[in-house]
Coordinates of N, CA and C and ligand atoms in Angstrom, one line a residue:
M1 N -56.3 73.4 -13.9 CA -55.2 72.9 -13.8 C -54.2 73.0 -15.1
M2 N -55.0 73.0 -16.3 CA -54.1 73.3 -17.5 C -53.8 74.7 -17.6
S3 N -54.5 75.7 -17.2 CA -54.1 77.1 -17.4 C -53.2 77.5 -16.4
D4 N -53.4 76.7 -15.1 CA -52.3 76.9 -14.0 C -50.6 76.6 -14.5
T5 N -50.7 75.5 -15.3 CA -49.4 75.1 -15.9 C -48.8 76.3 -16.8
V6 N -49.8 76.5 -17.7 CA -49.2 77.7 -18.6 C -49.0 78.8 -17.9
G7 N -49.6 79.3 -17.0 CA -49.3 80.3 -15.9 C -48.1 80.3 -15.4
R8 N -48.0 79.1 -14.7 CA -46.7 79.1 -13.9 C -45.4 79.0 -14.9
L9 N -45.8 78.1 -16.0 CA -44.6 78.2 -16.8 C -44.0 79.6 -17.2
A10 N -45.0 80.3 -17.8 CA -44.6 81.7 -18.2 C -43.9 82.5 -16.9
E11 N -44.7 82.5 -15.7 CA -43.8 83.0 -14.5 C -42.4 82.4 -14.3
T12 N -42.3 80.9 -14.4 CA -41.0 80.7 -14.4 C -40.0 81.2 -15.5
K13 N -40.4 81.1 -16.7 CA -39.3 81.7 -17.7 C -39.2 83.2 -17.5
A14 N -40.1 84.0 -17.1 CA -40.0 85.4 -16.8 C -38.9 85.6 -15.7
A15 N -39.1 84.7 -14.6 CA -38.2 84.8 -13.6 C -36.8 84.3 -14.0
I16 N -36.7 83.4 -14.8 CA -35.3 83.0 -15.0 C -34.7 84.1 -16.0
A17 N -35.4 84.7 -17.0 CA -34.9 85.8 -17.7 C -34.4 87.2 -16.6
R18 N -35.2 87.3 -15.6 CA -34.9 88.5 -14.7 C -33.8 87.8 -14.0
A19 N -33.5 86.7 -13.4 CA -32.3 86.5 -12.8 C -31.0 86.4 -13.9
A20 N -31.1 86.0 -14.9 CA -30.2 86.0 -15.7 C -29.7 87.6 -15.9
R21 N -30.8 88.5 -16.3 CA -30.2 89.9 -16.3 C -29.8 90.5 -15.1
D22 N -30.1 90.2 -14.0 CA -29.7 90.6 -12.8 C -28.4 90.2 -12.5
F23 N -27.9 89.0 -12.8 CA -26.6 88.6 -12.8 C -25.6 88.9 -14.0
E24 N -26.1 89.8 -14.8 CA -25.4 90.2 -16.0 C -25.1 89.0 -16.8
R25 N -26.0 88.1 -17.1 CA -25.9 87.2 -18.1 C -27.1 87.2 -19.1
R26 N -26.8 86.4 -20.2 CA -27.9 86.5 -21.2 C -29.0 85.6 -21.0
P27 N -30.2 85.6 -21.0 CA -31.4 84.8 -20.7 C -31.2 83.7 -21.5
E28 N -30.9 83.7 -22.8 CA -30.9 82.6 -23.7 C -29.6 81.8 -23.5
D29 N -28.9 82.0 -22.4 CA -27.8 81.2 -22.0 C -28.2 80.2 -20.8
V30 N -29.6 80.2 -20.5 CA -30.2 79.3 -19.5 C -31.2 78.6 -20.0
T31 N -31.0 77.3 -20.4 CA -32.2 76.4 -20.6 C -33.0 76.0 -19.6
L32 N -34.3 76.3 -19.7 CA -35.2 75.7 -18.9 C -35.5 74.0 -19.2
I33 N -35.3 73.3 -18.2 CA -35.7 71.9 -18.3 C -37.0 71.5 -17.5
A34 N -38.0 71.4 -18.1 CA -39.3 71.2 -17.4 C -39.4 70.0 -17.0
V35 N -39.3 69.6 -15.6 CA -39.4 68.3 -15.0 C -40.7 67.8 -14.8
S36 N -41.0 66.8 -15.7 CA -42.5 66.3 -16.0 C -42.5 64.7 -15.2
K37 N -41.8 64.4 -14.7 CA -41.8 63.0 -13.9 C -43.0 62.9 -13.2
M38 N -43.6 61.8 -13.3 CA -45.1 61.4 -12.6 C -46.2 62.3 -13.0
M39 N -46.0 63.1 -14.1 CA -46.9 64.0 -14.7 C -47.5 63.1 -16.0
P40 N -48.9 63.0 -16.1 CA -49.5 62.2 -17.1 C -49.6 63.3 -18.4
E41 N -49.7 62.7 -19.4 CA -49.7 63.3 -20.8 C -50.6 64.6 -20.5
E42 N -51.8 64.5 -19.9 CA -52.7 65.6 -20.2 C -52.1 66.8 -19.3
A43 N -51.2 66.4 -18.3 CA -50.4 67.7 -17.5 C -49.6 68.2 -18.4
I44 N -49.0 67.4 -19.3 CA -47.5 67.9 -20.1 C -48.0 68.8 -21.3
L45 N -49.2 68.3 -21.9 CA -49.6 68.8 -23.1 C -50.0 70.3 -23.1
P46 N -50.5 70.8 -22.2 CA -50.6 72.4 -22.0 C -49.2 73.1 -22.2
A47 N -48.2 72.6 -21.5 CA -46.8 73.0 -21.5 C -46.4 72.9 -23.2
L48 N -46.4 71.9 -23.8 CA -46.1 71.8 -25.0 C -46.8 72.8 -26.0
E49 N -48.1 72.8 -25.7 CA -48.7 73.6 -26.6 C -48.4 75.0 -26.4
A50 N -48.0 75.5 -25.2 CA -47.4 76.9 -24.8 C -46.2 77.0 -25.5
G51 N -45.5 76.0 -26.1 CA -44.2 76.2 -26.7 C -42.9 75.7 -25.9
Q52 N -43.2 75.2 -24.9 CA -41.7 74.4 -24.1 C -41.6 73.1 -24.8
R53 N -40.4 73.2 -25.0 CA -39.8 71.9 -25.9 C -38.8 71.1 -25.0
V54 N -38.1 71.6 -24.1 CA -37.1 70.8 -23.4 C -37.8 70.3 -22.0
F55 N -37.8 69.1 -21.8 CA -38.3 68.3 -20.7 C -37.4 67.4 -20.1
G56 N -37.5 67.2 -18.8 CA -36.7 66.2 -17.9 C -37.5 65.1 -17.3
E57 N -37.1 64.1 -17.5 CA -37.6 62.7 -16.7 C -36.6 62.0 -16.0
N58 N -37.3 61.2 -14.8 CA -36.3 60.4 -13.9 C -36.2 59.2 -14.0
Y59 N -37.1 58.5 -14.8 CA -37.3 57.1 -15.0 C -37.3 56.6 -16.5
V60 N -36.6 55.7 -16.8 CA -36.4 55.3 -18.4 C -37.8 54.6 -18.6
Q61 N -38.3 53.8 -17.8 CA -39.6 53.1 -18.2 C -40.8 54.0 -18.2
E62 N -40.8 54.9 -17.2 CA -41.9 56.2 -17.6 C -41.9 56.9 -18.8
A63 N -40.4 57.4 -19.1 CA -40.3 58.2 -20.3 C -40.6 57.4 -21.5
K64 N -40.3 56.1 -21.4 CA -40.6 55.2 -22.7 C -42.0 55.2 -22.9
A65 N -42.8 55.1 -21.8 CA -44.2 55.0 -22.0 C -45.0 56.4 -22.3
K66 N -44.4 57.4 -22.0 CA -45.0 58.8 -22.4 C -44.6 59.6 -23.8
W67 N -43.0 59.6 -23.8 CA -42.7 60.3 -24.9 C -42.5 60.0 -26.2
P68 N -42.5 58.8 -26.6 CA -42.8 58.6 -28.1 C -43.9 58.9 -28.6
A69 N -45.0 58.7 -28.1 CA -46.3 59.2 -28.8 C -46.1 61.0 -29.0
L70 N -45.7 61.6 -27.8 CA -45.7 63.0 -27.8 C -44.8 63.6 -28.8
R71 N -43.5 63.0 -29.0 CA -42.6 63.2 -30.0 C -43.3 63.1 -31.5
E72 N -44.0 62.2 -31.7 CA -44.7 62.3 -33.2 C -45.6 63.6 -33.4
R73 N -46.1 64.0 -32.3 CA -46.9 65.4 -32.6 C -45.8 66.7 -32.2
F74 N -44.9 66.4 -31.6 CA -43.9 67.6 -31.5 C -42.5 67.2 -31.7
P75 N -42.1 67.2 -33.0 CA -40.8 66.5 -33.4 C -39.8 67.2 -32.7
D76 N -39.8 68.3 -32.4 CA -38.5 69.1 -31.9 C -38.6 69.2 -30.4
I77 N -39.1 68.1 -30.0 CA -38.8 68.0 -28.3 C -37.5 67.6 -28.0
E78 N -37.0 68.2 -26.9 CA -35.7 67.7 -26.5 C -35.8 67.1 -24.9
L79 N -35.5 65.7 -24.9 CA -35.7 65.1 -23.8 C -34.5 64.7 -22.8
H80 N -34.5 65.3 -21.7 CA -33.4 65.1 -20.7 C -33.6 64.0 -19.7
M81 N -32.6 62.9 -19.6 CA -32.6 62.0 -18.3 C -31.8 62.5 -17.4
I82 N -32.5 63.0 -16.1 CA -32.0 63.6 -15.1 C -32.0 62.7 -13.6
G83 N -32.4 61.5 -13.8 CA -32.6 60.6 -12.6 C -31.5 59.5 -12.7
P84 N -31.4 58.8 -11.7 CA -30.1 57.6 -11.5 C -30.5 56.6 -12.8
L85 N -29.2 56.3 -13.4 CA -29.5 55.5 -14.4 C -28.8 54.1 -14.1
Q86 N -29.4 52.9 -14.4 CA -28.6 51.7 -14.2 C -28.1 51.5 -15.4
S87 N -26.9 50.8 -15.5 CA -26.2 50.5 -16.7 C -26.9 49.7 -17.4
N88 N -27.9 48.6 -16.9 CA -28.3 47.8 -18.0 C -29.6 48.6 -18.8
K89 N -29.7 49.7 -18.5 CA -30.9 50.7 -19.1 C -30.2 51.5 -20.1
A90 N -28.8 51.5 -20.3 CA -28.0 52.4 -21.0 C -28.4 52.5 -22.5
R91 N -28.8 51.3 -23.1 CA -29.3 51.0 -24.3 C -30.6 51.8 -24.8
E92 N -31.6 51.6 -23.9 CA -32.9 52.6 -24.0 C -32.7 53.9 -23.7
A93 N -31.8 54.3 -22.9 CA -31.4 55.8 -22.5 C -30.9 56.3 -23.8
V94 N -30.0 55.7 -24.4 CA -29.4 56.2 -25.6 C -30.4 56.3 -26.5
A95 N -31.3 55.5 -26.8 CA -32.4 55.4 -27.7 C -33.3 56.7 -27.5
L96 N -33.6 56.8 -26.2 CA -34.8 57.7 -25.9 C -34.4 59.2 -25.6
F97 N -33.2 59.5 -25.0 CA -33.0 60.9 -24.4 C -31.7 61.8 -25.4
D98 N -32.1 62.8 -25.3 CA -31.1 63.7 -25.9 C -30.0 64.1 -25.1
A99 N -30.3 64.0 -23.8 CA -29.1 64.4 -23.0 C -29.4 63.5 -21.8
I100 N -28.3 63.1 -20.9 CA -28.3 62.6 -19.7 C -27.3 63.0 -18.8
H101 N -28.1 63.2 -17.6 CA -27.2 64.3 -16.6 C -26.8 63.4 -15.4
S102 N -26.9 62.1 -15.3 CA -26.5 61.4 -14.1 C -25.5 60.1 -14.5
L103 N -24.4 60.5 -15.3 CA -23.2 59.9 -15.8 C -22.4 60.1 -14.3
D104 N -22.1 58.7 -13.6 CA -21.5 59.1 -12.4 C -20.4 57.8 -11.9
R105 N -20.4 57.0 -13.0 CA -19.4 55.7 -12.5 C -19.1 54.9 -13.8
E106 N -17.8 54.3 -13.7 CA -17.1 53.6 -14.8 C -18.1 52.7 -15.4
S107 N -18.9 51.9 -14.6 CA -19.8 50.9 -15.5 C -20.5 51.5 -16.2
L108 N -21.0 52.6 -16.0 CA -22.1 53.3 -17.0 C -21.4 54.2 -18.1
A109 N -20.2 54.4 -17.8 CA -19.6 55.0 -18.9 C -19.2 54.1 -19.9
K110 N -18.8 53.0 -19.4 CA -18.7 51.8 -20.4 C -19.9 51.6 -21.3
E111 N -20.9 51.1 -20.6 CA -22.2 50.8 -21.3 C -22.5 51.9 -22.2
L112 N -22.5 53.3 -21.9 CA -22.9 54.2 -22.7 C -21.9 54.3 -23.9
S113 N -20.7 54.3 -23.7 CA -19.8 54.3 -24.9 C -19.9 53.2 -25.8
R114 N -20.4 51.8 -25.3 CA -20.8 50.8 -26.1 C -22.0 51.1 -26.9
E115 N -23.0 51.6 -26.2 CA -24.3 51.8 -26.8 C -24.5 53.0 -27.8
I116 N -23.5 54.1 -27.6 CA -23.3 55.2 -28.4 C -22.8 54.6 -29.5
A117 N -21.9 53.8 -29.6 CA -21.2 53.3 -30.9 C -22.1 52.3 -31.7
R118 N -22.7 51.5 -30.8 CA -23.9 50.8 -31.5 C -25.0 51.7 -32.4
A119 N -25.5 52.6 -31.6 CA -26.8 53.4 -32.2 C -26.2 54.5 -33.1
G120 N -25.0 54.7 -33.1 CA -24.4 55.8 -34.1 C -25.1 57.2 -33.7
K121 N -25.6 57.4 -32.4 CA -25.9 58.5 -32.1 C -25.6 59.0 -30.6
A122 N -25.3 60.0 -30.1 CA -24.8 60.3 -28.7 C -25.7 61.3 -27.9
P123 N -26.3 60.9 -26.8 CA -26.9 61.9 -26.0 C -25.7 62.8 -25.7
R124 N -26.2 64.2 -25.1 CA -25.0 64.9 -24.6 C -24.8 64.6 -23.1
L125 N -24.0 64.5 -22.6 CA -23.7 63.9 -21.4 C -23.2 65.0 -20.4
F126 N -23.7 64.9 -19.1 CA -23.3 65.5 -17.9 C -22.9 64.5 -16.8
V127 N -21.8 64.7 -16.3 CA -21.3 64.1 -15.2 C -22.1 64.5 -13.8
Q128 N -22.6 63.7 -13.0 CA -23.3 64.2 -11.8 C -22.2 64.1 -10.8
V129 N -22.3 65.2 -10.0 CA -21.3 65.2 -8.9 C -22.0 65.3 -7.6
N130 N -21.7 64.5 -6.5 CA -22.1 64.5 -5.2 C -21.5 65.4 -4.4
T131 N -22.0 66.8 -4.5 CA -21.1 67.7 -3.8 C -21.3 67.7 -2.3
G132 N -22.3 67.1 -2.1 CA -22.6 67.1 -0.5 C -22.0 65.8 0.1
E133 N -21.4 64.9 -0.6 CA -20.9 63.5 -0.5 C -21.9 62.9 0.3
E134 N -23.2 62.9 0.0 CA -24.3 62.1 0.8 C -24.3 60.7 0.2
P135 N -24.3 59.6 1.3 CA -24.2 58.3 1.0 C -25.3 57.8 0.0
Q136 N -26.8 58.4 0.2 CA -27.7 58.0 -0.6 C -27.8 58.4 -1.8
K137 N -26.9 59.3 -2.3 CA -27.1 60.2 -3.6 C -26.1 59.6 -4.5
G138 N -26.5 59.7 -5.8 CA -25.5 59.3 -6.9 C -24.7 60.3 -6.9
G139 N -23.7 60.1 -7.8 CA -22.7 61.2 -8.3 C -21.3 60.9 -7.9
T140 N -20.2 61.4 -8.7 CA -18.9 61.2 -8.1 C -18.7 62.3 -7.0
V141 N -17.8 61.9 -6.0 CA -17.6 62.9 -5.2 C -16.6 63.8 -5.6
P142 N -16.4 65.1 -5.3 CA -15.7 66.2 -5.8 C -14.2 65.8 -5.8
G143 N -13.6 65.2 -5.0 CA -12.3 64.7 -5.2 C -12.0 63.7 -6.2
E144 N -13.1 63.1 -6.6 CA -12.7 61.9 -7.8 C -13.2 62.6 -9.1
T145 N -13.8 63.6 -9.0 CA -14.6 64.1 -10.4 C -13.5 64.3 -11.6
D146 N -12.4 65.0 -11.2 CA -11.4 65.2 -12.3 C -10.8 64.0 -12.7
A147 N -10.7 62.9 -12.0 CA -9.9 61.6 -12.7 C -11.0 60.9 -13.5
F148 N -12.3 61.0 -12.9 CA -13.3 60.3 -13.5 C -13.8 61.0 -15.1
L149 N -13.9 62.4 -15.1 CA -13.8 62.9 -16.4 C -12.7 62.5 -17.2
E150 N -11.5 62.4 -16.9 CA -10.5 61.9 -17.6 C -10.5 60.7 -18.2
L151 N -11.2 59.8 -17.4 CA -11.4 58.3 -17.7 C -12.5 58.3 -18.8
C152 N -13.5 59.1 -18.4 CA -14.7 59.2 -19.6 C -14.1 59.7 -20.9
R153 N -13.2 60.6 -20.8 CA -13.0 61.3 -22.0 C -11.8 60.4 -22.9
S154 N -10.7 60.0 -21.9 CA -9.5 59.4 -22.8 C -9.8 57.9 -22.9
H155 N -10.5 57.1 -21.9 CA -10.6 55.9 -22.0 C -12.0 55.3 -22.8
Y156 N -12.8 56.1 -22.5 CA -14.1 55.8 -23.1 C -14.6 56.5 -24.3
G157 N -13.8 57.7 -24.4 CA -14.1 58.4 -25.8 C -15.3 59.1 -25.8
L158 N -16.0 59.5 -24.4 CA -17.1 60.3 -24.5 C -17.1 61.7 -24.3
A159 N -17.6 62.3 -24.9 CA -17.7 63.9 -25.0 C -18.6 64.3 -23.9
I160 N -17.9 65.0 -22.8 CA -18.8 65.5 -21.6 C -19.0 67.1 -22.0
E161 N -20.3 67.3 -21.7 CA -20.7 68.9 -22.1 C -20.7 69.5 -20.6
G162 N -21.1 68.9 -19.5 CA -21.1 69.4 -18.5 C -21.1 68.8 -16.9
L163 N -21.5 69.4 -16.0 CA -21.5 68.8 -14.6 C -23.0 69.1 -14.2
M164 N -23.3 68.0 -13.1 CA -24.8 68.3 -12.7 C -24.8 68.0 -11.2
C165 N -25.4 68.9 -10.3 CA -25.5 68.5 -9.1 C -27.0 68.6 -8.3
I166 N -27.3 67.9 -7.4 CA -28.3 68.2 -6.5 C -28.0 68.5 -5.0
P167 N -28.0 69.7 -4.6 CA -27.5 69.9 -3.3 C -28.2 69.2 -2.2
P168 N -27.6 69.1 -1.1 CA -28.3 68.5 0.0 C -29.5 69.2 0.5
A169 N -30.7 68.5 0.7 CA -32.0 69.3 0.9 C -31.7 70.2 2.3
D170 N -31.0 70.0 3.2 CA -31.0 70.7 4.4 C -29.9 71.7 4.6
E171 N -29.2 72.0 3.3 CA -28.2 73.2 3.4 C -28.4 74.2 2.6
P172 N -28.0 75.3 2.8 CA -28.2 76.2 1.5 C -27.2 75.9 0.3
P173 N -27.9 76.1 -0.8 CA -27.4 75.3 -2.0 C -26.2 76.2 -2.8
S174 N -26.2 77.4 -2.3 CA -25.2 78.1 -3.2 C -23.9 77.8 -3.2
P175 N -23.1 77.3 -1.8 CA -21.8 76.6 -2.0 C -21.6 75.5 -2.6
H176 N -22.7 74.7 -2.9 CA -22.9 73.4 -3.7 C -22.7 73.8 -5.2
F177 N -23.4 74.9 -5.4 CA -23.4 75.6 -7.0 C -22.2 76.1 -7.0
A178 N -21.5 76.7 -6.5 CA -20.2 77.4 -6.5 C -19.3 76.3 -6.9
L179 N -19.1 75.2 -5.8 CA -18.0 74.0 -6.2 C -18.3 73.4 -7.3
L180 N -19.6 73.2 -7.8 CA -19.7 72.5 -9.1 C -19.0 73.6 -10.2
A181 N -19.5 74.9 -10.3 CA -18.9 75.7 -11.2 C -17.3 75.7 -11.3
K182 N -16.9 75.6 -10.1 CA -15.3 75.6 -9.9 C -14.7 74.3 -10.5
I183 N -15.4 73.2 -10.2 CA -14.8 72.0 -10.8 C -14.9 71.9 -12.3
A184 N -16.2 72.5 -12.9 CA -16.4 72.7 -14.3 C -15.3 73.5 -14.9
A185 N -14.9 74.6 -14.4 CA -14.1 75.6 -14.7 C -12.7 74.9 -14.9
R186 N -12.3 74.2 -14.1 CA -10.9 73.7 -14.1 C -10.8 72.6 -15.0
N187 N -11.9 72.0 -15.4 CA -12.0 70.9 -16.4 C -12.5 71.5 -17.8
K188 N -12.4 72.8 -17.9 CA -12.9 73.3 -19.0 C -14.3 72.9 -19.7
L189 N -15.2 72.7 -18.8 CA -16.4 72.3 -19.0 C -17.4 73.5 -19.2
T190 N -18.2 73.6 -20.2 CA -19.1 74.9 -20.2 C -20.5 74.6 -19.6
G191 N -21.0 73.4 -19.4 CA -22.4 73.1 -19.1 C -22.6 72.9 -17.6
L192 N -23.4 73.6 -17.0 CA -23.6 73.5 -15.5 C -25.2 73.3 -15.2
S193 N -25.7 72.0 -15.0 CA -27.0 71.6 -14.7 C -27.2 71.4 -13.3
M194 N -27.8 72.8 -12.8 CA -28.0 72.8 -11.6 C -29.1 74.0 -11.0
G195 N -30.0 73.7 -10.0 CA -31.0 74.6 -9.7 C -32.3 74.0 -10.0
M196 N -33.2 73.9 -8.7 CA -34.5 73.2 -9.2 C -35.6 74.4 -8.8
S197 N -36.8 73.8 -8.3 CA -38.0 74.9 -8.3 C -37.4 75.8 -7.1
A198 N -36.9 75.4 -6.0 CA -36.8 76.3 -4.8 C -35.4 77.3 -5.0
D199 N -34.5 76.9 -5.9 CA -33.3 77.7 -5.9 C -32.8 77.8 -7.2
Y200 N -33.5 78.0 -8.2 CA -33.0 78.0 -9.8 C -32.4 79.4 -9.9
E201 N -32.9 80.5 -9.1 CA -32.4 81.8 -9.2 C -30.9 81.9 -8.7
A202 N -30.6 81.1 -7.4 CA -29.2 81.3 -7.0 C -28.4 80.5 -7.9
A203 N -28.8 79.5 -8.6 CA -28.1 78.5 -9.6 C -27.6 79.5 -10.8
I204 N -28.5 80.3 -11.1 CA -28.4 81.1 -12.3 C -27.2 82.0 -11.9
Q205 N -27.3 82.7 -10.8 CA -26.2 83.5 -10.3 C -24.9 82.9 -10.4
L206 N -24.8 81.6 -10.0 CA -23.6 81.0 -10.0 C -23.1 80.3 -11.3
G207 N -24.0 80.6 -12.4 CA -23.6 80.0 -13.7 C -24.5 79.1 -14.4
A208 N -25.4 78.5 -13.7 CA -26.3 77.5 -14.2 C -26.6 77.7 -15.8
T209 N -26.3 76.8 -16.6 CA -26.8 76.9 -18.1 C -27.9 75.9 -18.4
H210 N -28.3 75.1 -17.2 CA -29.6 74.4 -17.4 C -30.2 74.1 -16.2
V211 N -31.6 74.8 -15.7 CA -32.1 74.6 -14.4 C -33.1 73.6 -14.8
R212 N -33.5 72.7 -13.8 CA -34.3 71.6 -13.9 C -35.4 71.9 -12.8
V213 N -36.5 72.3 -13.4 CA -37.7 72.9 -12.7 C -39.0 71.8 -12.9
G214 N -39.5 71.4 -11.8 CA -40.8 70.5 -11.9 C -41.9 71.1 -11.1
S215 N -41.9 71.0 -9.8 CA -43.2 71.6 -9.2 C -43.4 73.1 -9.2
A216 N -42.7 73.8 -9.3 CA -42.9 75.3 -9.9 C -43.9 75.5 -11.2
I217 N -43.6 74.7 -12.0 CA -44.5 74.5 -13.2 C -45.6 73.6 -13.2
F218 N -45.6 72.4 -12.8 CA -46.5 71.4 -12.8 C -47.4 71.2 -11.5
G219 N -46.9 71.9 -10.6 CA -47.5 71.7 -9.1 C -47.0 70.5 -8.5
A220 N -47.5 70.4 -7.2 CA -46.9 69.2 -6.5 C -47.0 67.9 -7.1
R221 N -46.0 67.0 -7.1 CA -46.4 65.5 -7.5 C -46.9 64.7 -6.7
G222 N -47.9 63.8 -7.1 CA -48.5 62.7 -6.4 C -49.1 63.1 -5.1
Ligands
PLP301 C1 -37.6 65.9 -9.3 C2 -36.2 66.4 -10.0 C3 -36.0 68.1 -10.1 C4 -37.3 69.1 -10.1 O1 -37.5 69.1 -8.6 P1 -38.5 70.3 -8.3 O2 -38.2 70.6 -7.0 O3 -40.1 69.8 -8.6 O4 -38.3 71.5 -9.1 C5 -34.9 68.5 -10.6 N1 -33.8 67.5 -10.6 C6 -33.7 66.3 -10.2 C7 -32.5 65.4 -10.2 C8 -35.0 65.8 -10.0 O5 -34.9 64.5 -9.4

């Protein structure tokens, strides 16, 4: 299992570099976020020992239980929150994470700005866009994203690095990636968090700066 993770991590990194070159991009402009949700410390350690430093988690409580100890051993870890974030977890999220990809509503923007001021440190922020307008999914709908970005920046003083999306499971992802890239460009945002195990190459083609890959590295969850 351990060597599997190391092999799959190396394959994923090679595939990312290949996709970047195929689409005339620089491999170093695509950051691999290794999504370790539901993976115990023993499953994560081989990736750390192989040099991976950027990880993604979906749940504040789980991240809080796993990562502080790992950070002591690997101080240069970069931890990204990619799951839905409750406003009442904003304080813990600001303390734990280097980046948050799920900013999608005013109540959360308000809490994050308050907690960033209190902590004197700010995670990098991505606004999640519900490109498929799916009712069960988080994210601002495309028609309201420009206004939400303006609210985050002007009213709450938040620096926004980019946009994030999770395309509908039953549709080709590329139109969603293209839409996210278009919304980012017109709002002068450089970060694009898009692409998971099944579709990160297509996301790189359409400009992804951050791909979030879990099962292709760690194997199937639970
Ligand atoms: C779980 C998850 C991923 C990783 O998914 P895989 O298909 O395992 O690569 C990426 N992004 C988000 C938001 C997730 O919840």
